Short mmCIF file of C-alpha atoms and ligand atoms in Angstrom, two decimals:
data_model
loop_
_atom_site.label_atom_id
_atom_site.label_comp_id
_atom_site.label_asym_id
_atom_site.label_seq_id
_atom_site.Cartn_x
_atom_site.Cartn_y
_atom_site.Cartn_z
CA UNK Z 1 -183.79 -105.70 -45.31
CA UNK Z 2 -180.00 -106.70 -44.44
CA UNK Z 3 -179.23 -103.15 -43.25
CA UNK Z 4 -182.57 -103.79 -41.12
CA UNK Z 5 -181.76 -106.72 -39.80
CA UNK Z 6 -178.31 -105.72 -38.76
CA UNK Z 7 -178.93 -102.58 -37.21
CA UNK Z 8 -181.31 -105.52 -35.25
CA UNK Z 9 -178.62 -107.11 -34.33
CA UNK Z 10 -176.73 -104.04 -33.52
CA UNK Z 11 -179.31 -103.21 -30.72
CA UNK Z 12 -179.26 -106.46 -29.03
CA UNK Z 13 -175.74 -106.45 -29.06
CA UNK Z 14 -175.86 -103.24 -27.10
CA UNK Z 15 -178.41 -103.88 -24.65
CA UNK Z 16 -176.60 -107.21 -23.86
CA UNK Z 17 -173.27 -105.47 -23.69
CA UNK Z 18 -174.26 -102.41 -21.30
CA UNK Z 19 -176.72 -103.91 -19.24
CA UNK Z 20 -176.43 -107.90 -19.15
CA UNK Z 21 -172.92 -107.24 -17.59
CA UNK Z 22 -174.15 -105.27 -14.77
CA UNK Z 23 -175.38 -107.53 -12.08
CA UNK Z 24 -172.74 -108.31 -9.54
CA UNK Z 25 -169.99 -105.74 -10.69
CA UNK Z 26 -172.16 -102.77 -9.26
CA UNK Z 27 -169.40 -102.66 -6.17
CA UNK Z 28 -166.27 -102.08 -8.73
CA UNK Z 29 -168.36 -100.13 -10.86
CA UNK Z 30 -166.35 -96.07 -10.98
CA UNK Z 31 -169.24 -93.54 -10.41
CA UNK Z 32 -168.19 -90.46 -12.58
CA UNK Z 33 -168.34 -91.20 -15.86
CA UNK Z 34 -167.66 -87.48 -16.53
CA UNK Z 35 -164.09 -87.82 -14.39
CA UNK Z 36 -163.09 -90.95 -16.56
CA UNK Z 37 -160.86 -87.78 -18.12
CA UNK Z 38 -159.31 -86.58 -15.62
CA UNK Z 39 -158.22 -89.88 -14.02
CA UNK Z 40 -155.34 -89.37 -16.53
CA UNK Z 41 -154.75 -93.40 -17.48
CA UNK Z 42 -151.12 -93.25 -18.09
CA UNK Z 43 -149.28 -95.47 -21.08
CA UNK Z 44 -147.70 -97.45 -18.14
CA UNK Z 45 -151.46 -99.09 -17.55
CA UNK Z 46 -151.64 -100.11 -20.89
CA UNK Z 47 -148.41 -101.84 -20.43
CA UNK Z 48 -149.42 -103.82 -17.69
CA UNK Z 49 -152.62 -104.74 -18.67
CA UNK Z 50 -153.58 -108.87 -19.32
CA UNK Z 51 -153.35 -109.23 -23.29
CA UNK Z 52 -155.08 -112.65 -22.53
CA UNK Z 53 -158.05 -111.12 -20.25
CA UNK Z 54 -158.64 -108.34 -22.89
CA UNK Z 55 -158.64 -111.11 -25.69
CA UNK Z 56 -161.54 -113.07 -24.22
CA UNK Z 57 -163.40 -109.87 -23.79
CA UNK Z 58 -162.61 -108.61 -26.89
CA UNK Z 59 -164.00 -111.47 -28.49
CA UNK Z 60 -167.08 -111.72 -26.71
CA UNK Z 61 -168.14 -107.56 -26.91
CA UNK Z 62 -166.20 -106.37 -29.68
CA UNK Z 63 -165.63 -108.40 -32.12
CA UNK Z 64 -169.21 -108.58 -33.79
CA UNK Z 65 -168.41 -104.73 -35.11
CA UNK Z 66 -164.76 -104.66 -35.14
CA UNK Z 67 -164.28 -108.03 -36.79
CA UNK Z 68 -162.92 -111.25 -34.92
CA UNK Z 69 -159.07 -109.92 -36.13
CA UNK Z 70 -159.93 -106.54 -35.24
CA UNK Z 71 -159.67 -105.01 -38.69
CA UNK Z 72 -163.02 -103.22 -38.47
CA UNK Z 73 -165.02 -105.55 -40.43
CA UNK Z 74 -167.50 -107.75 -38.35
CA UNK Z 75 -170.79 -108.32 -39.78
CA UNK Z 76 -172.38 -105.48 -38.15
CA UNK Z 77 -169.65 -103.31 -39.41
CA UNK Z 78 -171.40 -102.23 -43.23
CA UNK Z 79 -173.95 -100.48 -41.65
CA UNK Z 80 -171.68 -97.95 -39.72
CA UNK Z 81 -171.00 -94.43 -40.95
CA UNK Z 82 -167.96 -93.80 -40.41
CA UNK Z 83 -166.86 -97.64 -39.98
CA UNK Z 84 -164.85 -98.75 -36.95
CA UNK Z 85 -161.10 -98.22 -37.82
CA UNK Z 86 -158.71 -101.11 -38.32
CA UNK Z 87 -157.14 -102.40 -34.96
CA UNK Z 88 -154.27 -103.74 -36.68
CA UNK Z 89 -153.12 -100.18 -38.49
CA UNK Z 90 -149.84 -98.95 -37.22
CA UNK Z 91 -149.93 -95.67 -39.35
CA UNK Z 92 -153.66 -95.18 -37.05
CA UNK Z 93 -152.97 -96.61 -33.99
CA UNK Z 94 -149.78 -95.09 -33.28
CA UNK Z 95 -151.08 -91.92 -33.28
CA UNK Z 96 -153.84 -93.01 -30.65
CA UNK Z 97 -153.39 -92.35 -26.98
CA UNK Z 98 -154.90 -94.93 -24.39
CA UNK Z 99 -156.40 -92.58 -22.77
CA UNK Z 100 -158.30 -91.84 -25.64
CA UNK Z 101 -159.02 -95.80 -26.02
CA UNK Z 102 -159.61 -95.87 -22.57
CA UNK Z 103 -161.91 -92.83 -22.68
CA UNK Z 104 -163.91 -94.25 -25.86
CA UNK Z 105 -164.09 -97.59 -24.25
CA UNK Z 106 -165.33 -96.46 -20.81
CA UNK Z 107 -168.08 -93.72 -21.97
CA UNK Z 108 -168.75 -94.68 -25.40
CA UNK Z 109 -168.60 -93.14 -29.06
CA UNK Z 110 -171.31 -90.44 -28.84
CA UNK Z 111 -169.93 -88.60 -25.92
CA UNK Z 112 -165.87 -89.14 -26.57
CA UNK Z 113 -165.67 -88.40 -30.43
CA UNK Z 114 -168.39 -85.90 -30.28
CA UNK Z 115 -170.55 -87.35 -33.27
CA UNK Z 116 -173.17 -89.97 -33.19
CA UNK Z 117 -171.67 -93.51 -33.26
CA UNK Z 118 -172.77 -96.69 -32.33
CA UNK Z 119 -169.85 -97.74 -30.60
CA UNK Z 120 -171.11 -98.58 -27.25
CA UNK Z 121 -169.72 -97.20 -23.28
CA UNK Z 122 -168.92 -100.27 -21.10
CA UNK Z 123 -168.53 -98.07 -18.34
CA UNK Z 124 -171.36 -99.74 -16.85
CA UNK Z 125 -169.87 -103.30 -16.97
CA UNK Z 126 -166.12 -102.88 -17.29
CA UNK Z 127 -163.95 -101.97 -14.40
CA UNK Z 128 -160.92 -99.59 -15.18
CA UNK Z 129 -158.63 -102.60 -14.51
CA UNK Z 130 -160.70 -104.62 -17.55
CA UNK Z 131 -160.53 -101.92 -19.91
CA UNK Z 132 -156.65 -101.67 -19.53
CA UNK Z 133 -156.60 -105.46 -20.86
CA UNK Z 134 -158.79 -104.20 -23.65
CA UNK Z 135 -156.16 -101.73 -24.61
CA UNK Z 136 -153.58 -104.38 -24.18
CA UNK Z 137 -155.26 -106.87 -26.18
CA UNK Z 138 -155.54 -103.88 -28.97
CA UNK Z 139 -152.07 -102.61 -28.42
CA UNK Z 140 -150.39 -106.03 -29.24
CA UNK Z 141 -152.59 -106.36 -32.23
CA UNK Z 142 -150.49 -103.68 -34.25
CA UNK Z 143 -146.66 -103.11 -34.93
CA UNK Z 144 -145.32 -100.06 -32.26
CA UNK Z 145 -142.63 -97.12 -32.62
CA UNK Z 146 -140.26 -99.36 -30.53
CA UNK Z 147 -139.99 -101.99 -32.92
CA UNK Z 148 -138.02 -99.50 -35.19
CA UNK Z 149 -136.25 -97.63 -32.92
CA UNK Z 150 -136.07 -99.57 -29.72
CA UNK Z 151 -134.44 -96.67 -27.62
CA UNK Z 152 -137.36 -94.29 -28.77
CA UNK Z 153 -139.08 -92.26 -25.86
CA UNK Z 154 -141.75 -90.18 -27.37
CA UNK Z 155 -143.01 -89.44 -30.65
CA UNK Z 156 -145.23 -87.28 -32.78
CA UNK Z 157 -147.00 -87.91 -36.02
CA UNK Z 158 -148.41 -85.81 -38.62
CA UNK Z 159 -149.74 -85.79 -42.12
CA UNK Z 160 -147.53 -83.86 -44.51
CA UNK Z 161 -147.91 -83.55 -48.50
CA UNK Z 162 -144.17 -83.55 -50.13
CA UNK Z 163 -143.07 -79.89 -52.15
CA UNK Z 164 -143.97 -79.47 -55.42
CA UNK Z 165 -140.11 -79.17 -55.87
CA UNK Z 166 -139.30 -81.99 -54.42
CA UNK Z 167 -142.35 -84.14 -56.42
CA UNK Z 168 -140.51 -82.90 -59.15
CA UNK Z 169 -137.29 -84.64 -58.01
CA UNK Z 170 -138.01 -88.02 -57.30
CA UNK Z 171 -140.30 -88.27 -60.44
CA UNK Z 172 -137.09 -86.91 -62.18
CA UNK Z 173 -135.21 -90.10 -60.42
CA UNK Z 174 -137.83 -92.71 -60.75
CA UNK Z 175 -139.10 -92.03 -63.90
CA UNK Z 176 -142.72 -92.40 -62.89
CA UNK Z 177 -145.78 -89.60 -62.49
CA UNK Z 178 -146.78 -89.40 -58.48
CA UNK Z 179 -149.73 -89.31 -57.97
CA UNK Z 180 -151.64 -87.31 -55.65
CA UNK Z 181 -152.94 -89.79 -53.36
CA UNK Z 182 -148.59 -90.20 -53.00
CA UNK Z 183 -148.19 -86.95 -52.13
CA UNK Z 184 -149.30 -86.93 -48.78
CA UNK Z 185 -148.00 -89.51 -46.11
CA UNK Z 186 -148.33 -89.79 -42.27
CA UNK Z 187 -144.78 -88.72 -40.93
CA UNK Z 188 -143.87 -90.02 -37.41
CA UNK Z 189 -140.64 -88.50 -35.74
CA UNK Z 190 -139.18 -89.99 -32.98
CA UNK Z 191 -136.58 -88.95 -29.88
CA UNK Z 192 -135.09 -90.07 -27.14
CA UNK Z 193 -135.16 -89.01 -23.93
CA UNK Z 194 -131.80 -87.38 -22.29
CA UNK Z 195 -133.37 -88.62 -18.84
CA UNK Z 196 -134.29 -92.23 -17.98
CA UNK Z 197 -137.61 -92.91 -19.48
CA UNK Z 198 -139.81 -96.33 -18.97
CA UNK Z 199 -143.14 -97.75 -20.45
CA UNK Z 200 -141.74 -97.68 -23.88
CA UNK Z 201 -142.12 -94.64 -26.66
CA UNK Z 202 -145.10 -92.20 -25.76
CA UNK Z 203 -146.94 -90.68 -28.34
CA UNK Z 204 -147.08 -86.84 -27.88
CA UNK Z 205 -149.68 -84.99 -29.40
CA UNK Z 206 -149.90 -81.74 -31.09
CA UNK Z 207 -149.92 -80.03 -28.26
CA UNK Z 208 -147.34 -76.96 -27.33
CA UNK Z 209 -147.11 -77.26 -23.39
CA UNK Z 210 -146.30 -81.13 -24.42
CA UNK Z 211 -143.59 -80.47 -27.29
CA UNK Z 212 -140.92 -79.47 -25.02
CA UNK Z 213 -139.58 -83.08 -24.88
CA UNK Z 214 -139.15 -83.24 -28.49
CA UNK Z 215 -135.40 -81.38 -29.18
CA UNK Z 216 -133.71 -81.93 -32.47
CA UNK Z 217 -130.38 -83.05 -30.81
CA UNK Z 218 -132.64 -86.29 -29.49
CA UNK Z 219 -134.10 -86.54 -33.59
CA UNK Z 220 -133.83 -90.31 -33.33
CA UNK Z 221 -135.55 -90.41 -37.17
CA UNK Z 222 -138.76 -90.58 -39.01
CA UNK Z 223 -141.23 -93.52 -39.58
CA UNK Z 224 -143.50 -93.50 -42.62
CA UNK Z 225 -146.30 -96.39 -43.77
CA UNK Z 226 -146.54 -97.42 -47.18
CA UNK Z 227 -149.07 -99.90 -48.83
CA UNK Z 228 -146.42 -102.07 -51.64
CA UNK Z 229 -148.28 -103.11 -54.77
CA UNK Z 230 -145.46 -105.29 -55.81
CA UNK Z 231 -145.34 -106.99 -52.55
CA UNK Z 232 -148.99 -108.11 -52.76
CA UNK Z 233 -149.87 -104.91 -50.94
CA UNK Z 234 -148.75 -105.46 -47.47
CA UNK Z 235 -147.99 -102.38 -45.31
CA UNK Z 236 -144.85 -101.77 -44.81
CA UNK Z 237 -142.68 -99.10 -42.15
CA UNK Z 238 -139.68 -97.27 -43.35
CA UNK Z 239 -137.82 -96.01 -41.13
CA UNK Z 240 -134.78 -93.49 -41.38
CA UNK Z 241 -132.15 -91.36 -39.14
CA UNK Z 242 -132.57 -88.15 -39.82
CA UNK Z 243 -129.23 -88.02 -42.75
CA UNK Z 244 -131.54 -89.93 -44.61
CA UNK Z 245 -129.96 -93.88 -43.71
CA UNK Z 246 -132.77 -96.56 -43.66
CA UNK Z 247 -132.56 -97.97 -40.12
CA UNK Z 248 -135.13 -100.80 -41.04
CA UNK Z 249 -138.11 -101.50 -43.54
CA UNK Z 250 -140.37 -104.24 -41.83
CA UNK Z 251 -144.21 -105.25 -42.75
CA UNK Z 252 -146.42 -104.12 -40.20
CA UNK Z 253 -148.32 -107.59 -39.79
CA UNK Z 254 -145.26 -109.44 -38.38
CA UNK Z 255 -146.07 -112.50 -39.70
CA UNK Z 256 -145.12 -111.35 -43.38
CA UNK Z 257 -141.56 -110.78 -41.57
CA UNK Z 258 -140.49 -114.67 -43.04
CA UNK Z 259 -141.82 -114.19 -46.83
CA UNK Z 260 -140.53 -110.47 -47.31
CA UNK Z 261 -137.52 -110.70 -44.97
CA UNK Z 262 -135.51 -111.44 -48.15
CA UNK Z 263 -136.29 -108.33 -50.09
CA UNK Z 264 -136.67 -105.60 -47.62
CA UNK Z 265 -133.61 -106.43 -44.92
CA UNK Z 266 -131.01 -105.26 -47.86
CA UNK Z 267 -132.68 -101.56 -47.55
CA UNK Z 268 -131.18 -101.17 -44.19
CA UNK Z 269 -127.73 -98.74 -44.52
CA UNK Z 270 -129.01 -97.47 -47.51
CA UNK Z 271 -129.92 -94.22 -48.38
CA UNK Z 272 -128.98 -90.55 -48.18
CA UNK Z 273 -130.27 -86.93 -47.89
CA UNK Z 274 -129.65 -85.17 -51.12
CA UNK Z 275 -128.05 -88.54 -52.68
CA UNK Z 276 -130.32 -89.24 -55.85
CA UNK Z 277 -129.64 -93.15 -57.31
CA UNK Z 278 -131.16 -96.04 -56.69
CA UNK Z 279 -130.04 -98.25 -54.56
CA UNK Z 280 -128.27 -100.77 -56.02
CA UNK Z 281 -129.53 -103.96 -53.80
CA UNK Z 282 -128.67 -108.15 -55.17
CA UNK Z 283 -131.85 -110.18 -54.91
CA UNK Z 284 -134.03 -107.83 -54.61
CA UNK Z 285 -136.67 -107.97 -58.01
CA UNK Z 286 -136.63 -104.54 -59.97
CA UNK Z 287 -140.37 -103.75 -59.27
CA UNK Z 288 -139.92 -104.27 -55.77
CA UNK Z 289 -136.82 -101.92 -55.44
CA UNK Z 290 -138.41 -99.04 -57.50
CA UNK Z 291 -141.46 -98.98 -55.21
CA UNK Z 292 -139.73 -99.05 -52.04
CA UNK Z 293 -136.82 -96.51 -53.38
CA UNK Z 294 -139.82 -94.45 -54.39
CA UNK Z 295 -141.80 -94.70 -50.81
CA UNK Z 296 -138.34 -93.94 -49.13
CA UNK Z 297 -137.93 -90.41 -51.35
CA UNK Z 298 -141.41 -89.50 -50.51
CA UNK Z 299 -140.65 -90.42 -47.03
CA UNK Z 300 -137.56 -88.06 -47.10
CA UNK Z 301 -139.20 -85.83 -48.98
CA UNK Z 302 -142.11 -85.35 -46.16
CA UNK Z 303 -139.11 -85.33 -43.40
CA UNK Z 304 -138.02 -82.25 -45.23
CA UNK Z 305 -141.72 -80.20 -44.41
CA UNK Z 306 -141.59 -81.68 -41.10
CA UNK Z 307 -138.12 -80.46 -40.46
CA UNK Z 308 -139.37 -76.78 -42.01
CA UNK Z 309 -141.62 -76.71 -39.29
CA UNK Z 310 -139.81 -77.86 -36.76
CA UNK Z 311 -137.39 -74.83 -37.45
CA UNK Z 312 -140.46 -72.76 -36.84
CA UNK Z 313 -141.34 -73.95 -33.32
CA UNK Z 314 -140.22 -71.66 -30.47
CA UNK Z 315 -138.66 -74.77 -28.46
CA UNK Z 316 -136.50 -74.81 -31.84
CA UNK Z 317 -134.36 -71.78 -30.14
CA UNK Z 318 -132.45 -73.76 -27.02
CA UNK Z 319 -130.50 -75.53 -30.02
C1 HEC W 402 -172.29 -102.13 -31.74
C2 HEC W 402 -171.02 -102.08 -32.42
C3 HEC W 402 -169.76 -101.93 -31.60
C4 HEC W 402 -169.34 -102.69 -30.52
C5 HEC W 402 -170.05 -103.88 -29.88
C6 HEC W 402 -168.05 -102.16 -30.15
N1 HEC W 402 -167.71 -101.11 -30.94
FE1 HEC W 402 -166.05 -99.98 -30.79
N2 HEC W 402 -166.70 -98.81 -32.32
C7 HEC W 402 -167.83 -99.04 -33.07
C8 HEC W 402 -167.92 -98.04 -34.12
C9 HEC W 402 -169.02 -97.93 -35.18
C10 HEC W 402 -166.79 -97.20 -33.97
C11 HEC W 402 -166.41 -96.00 -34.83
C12 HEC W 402 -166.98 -94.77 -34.26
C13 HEC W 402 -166.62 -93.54 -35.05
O1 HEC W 402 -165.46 -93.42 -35.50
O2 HEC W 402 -167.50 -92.69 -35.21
C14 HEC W 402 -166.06 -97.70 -32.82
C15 HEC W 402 -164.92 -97.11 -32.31
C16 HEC W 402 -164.14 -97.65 -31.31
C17 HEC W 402 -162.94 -97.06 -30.79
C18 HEC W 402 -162.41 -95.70 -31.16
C19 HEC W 402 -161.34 -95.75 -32.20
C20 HEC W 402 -161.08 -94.36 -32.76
O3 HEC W 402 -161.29 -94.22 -33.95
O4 HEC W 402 -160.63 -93.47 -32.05
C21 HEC W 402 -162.43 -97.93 -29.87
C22 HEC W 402 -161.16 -97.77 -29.06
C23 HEC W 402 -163.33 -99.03 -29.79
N3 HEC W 402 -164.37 -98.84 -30.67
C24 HEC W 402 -163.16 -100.13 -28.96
C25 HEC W 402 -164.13 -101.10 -28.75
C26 HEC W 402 -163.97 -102.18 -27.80
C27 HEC W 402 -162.72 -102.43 -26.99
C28 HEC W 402 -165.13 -102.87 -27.83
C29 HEC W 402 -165.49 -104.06 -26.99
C30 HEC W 402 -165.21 -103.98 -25.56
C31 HEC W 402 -166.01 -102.24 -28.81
N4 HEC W 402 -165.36 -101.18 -29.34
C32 HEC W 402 -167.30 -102.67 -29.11
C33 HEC W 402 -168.77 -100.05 -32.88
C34 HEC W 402 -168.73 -100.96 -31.86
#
């Protein structure tokens, strides 16, 4: 009966949300929903869309599915297979182009992610312009690249699961079994740019005409998302040069900054490739050390396969 009545609600929502918005906007309405595509929204829109605007509409349209915060849990959101993703997850949202927001957003779930989905096109009712403040509204929701490396220009992510080897060695260090859910982390690698670059650090996918930007001499580091047990399990972002020397640790929801401040701003200097000791770090409580010296080796640890790769790639030879 609940699942009943909210797929109920589900359907109202979308006929109100494609159709109720239509009369009037007909003259700003884009034609092609098929071009949407190949109108190639660039990150620079995103950048200058209103966070305010895209606010209001989130929480009219949106938020019934993807929860008032955006964390993917509004009351409609139980009864969606898969659910909508959290808004306010660096580790996911980093790795998400607008144009792929943008695309989702404009012509809905079905047609963009290729399954069936409930998530709804407002093509129909949304301008380009509105759905840029969407994106926005979404993009200030979650902690970016920039905030750990502020002269990053483009980036890459990818999920890597650490050698058995070097398992072996930080268990050896730590004194502690990982597990495998540990063993495989999201990696992000960032660069800089040798030219002028603007609109803040771009997200490059996995894509080889693309990669050509991404040359170890501008290796600005790696960025790697850990959930902390001993820190009431916020999310927090390591990131690291690539010797191995934390640049910063900070909690992705900002407002944790004040309360954690304390025992994750010492981290920063610390750290080094093939160096195996814990850190040793004043005021910082024992269980909260040994869980973020652990996260860091994994996180060095998964830099290593990324770096094995790297050496792979053909773009790997201009070095
Ligand atoms: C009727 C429920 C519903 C409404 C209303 C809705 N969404 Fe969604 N949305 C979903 C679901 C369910 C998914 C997950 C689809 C999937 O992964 O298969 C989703 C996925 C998305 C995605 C894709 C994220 C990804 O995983 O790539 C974006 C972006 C998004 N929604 C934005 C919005 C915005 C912006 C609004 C309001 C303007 C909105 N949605 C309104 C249900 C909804």
């Amino acid at each position: 009966m609940k699942k009943f009545l909210s797929l109920l609600i589900i359907s109202v929502l979308l006929v109100s949300v494609v159709y109720a918005k239509d009369k009037g906007k007909k003259a700003k309405e884009e034609k092609s929903e098929s071009t949407a595509a190949a109108q190639a929204p660039s990150a620079v829109s995103a950048a200058y869309g209103d966070v305010m605007a895209g606010e209001k509409r989130f929480r009219v349209d949106c938020f019934a599915c993807h929860g008032i915060n955006g964390t993917g849990d509004g009351y409609a959101a139980s009864s969606f297979n898969p659910p909508p993703i959290n808004f306010r997850d660096p580790k996911v949202m980093n790795m998400k182009e607008n144009s792929h927001l943008f695309n989702v957003i404009k012509n809905g779930g079905t047609k963009v992610l290729s399954r069936e989905t409930f998530m709804p096109s407002f093509g129909r009712g949304y301008n380009d312009l509105d759905i840029w403040d969407v994106i926005a509204y979404l993009r200030s929701l979650h902690i970016k690249i920039d905030n750990f490396f502020p002269n990053a220009a483009y980036f890459i992510a990818k999920d890597y699961r650490i050698a058995a080897l070097g398992k072996e060695r930080i268990e050896k260090v730590i004194k502690e079994k990982i597990t495998e859910d540990e063993e495989t982390v999201t990696v992000y690698t960032i660069f800089r740019s040798d030219k002028p670059h603007i609109g803040g650090a771009e997200y490059i996918p996995q894509d080889p005409n693309k990669m050509d930007v991404l040359k170890k001499p501008l290796k600005l580091g790696y960025l790697v998302f850990f959930n902390v047990k001993s820190l009431g399990n916020i999310q927090v972002g390591i990131a690291f040069d690539p010797s191995g020397k934390i640049i910063k640790i900070l909690p992705s929801d900002i407002s944790q900054a004040g309360a954690t401040g304390k025992y994750l701003s010492p981290f920063s200097g610390q750290g080094k490739r093939g160096k195996y000791e814990i850190f040793k770090l004043k005021g910082v409580p024992d269980k909260i050390l040994l869980e973020l010296y652990k996260n860091y080796l994994i996180a060095l640890e998964a830099s290593f396969v990324y770096e094995k790769e790297e050496k792979d790639r053909t773009w790997m030879e201009e070095e």
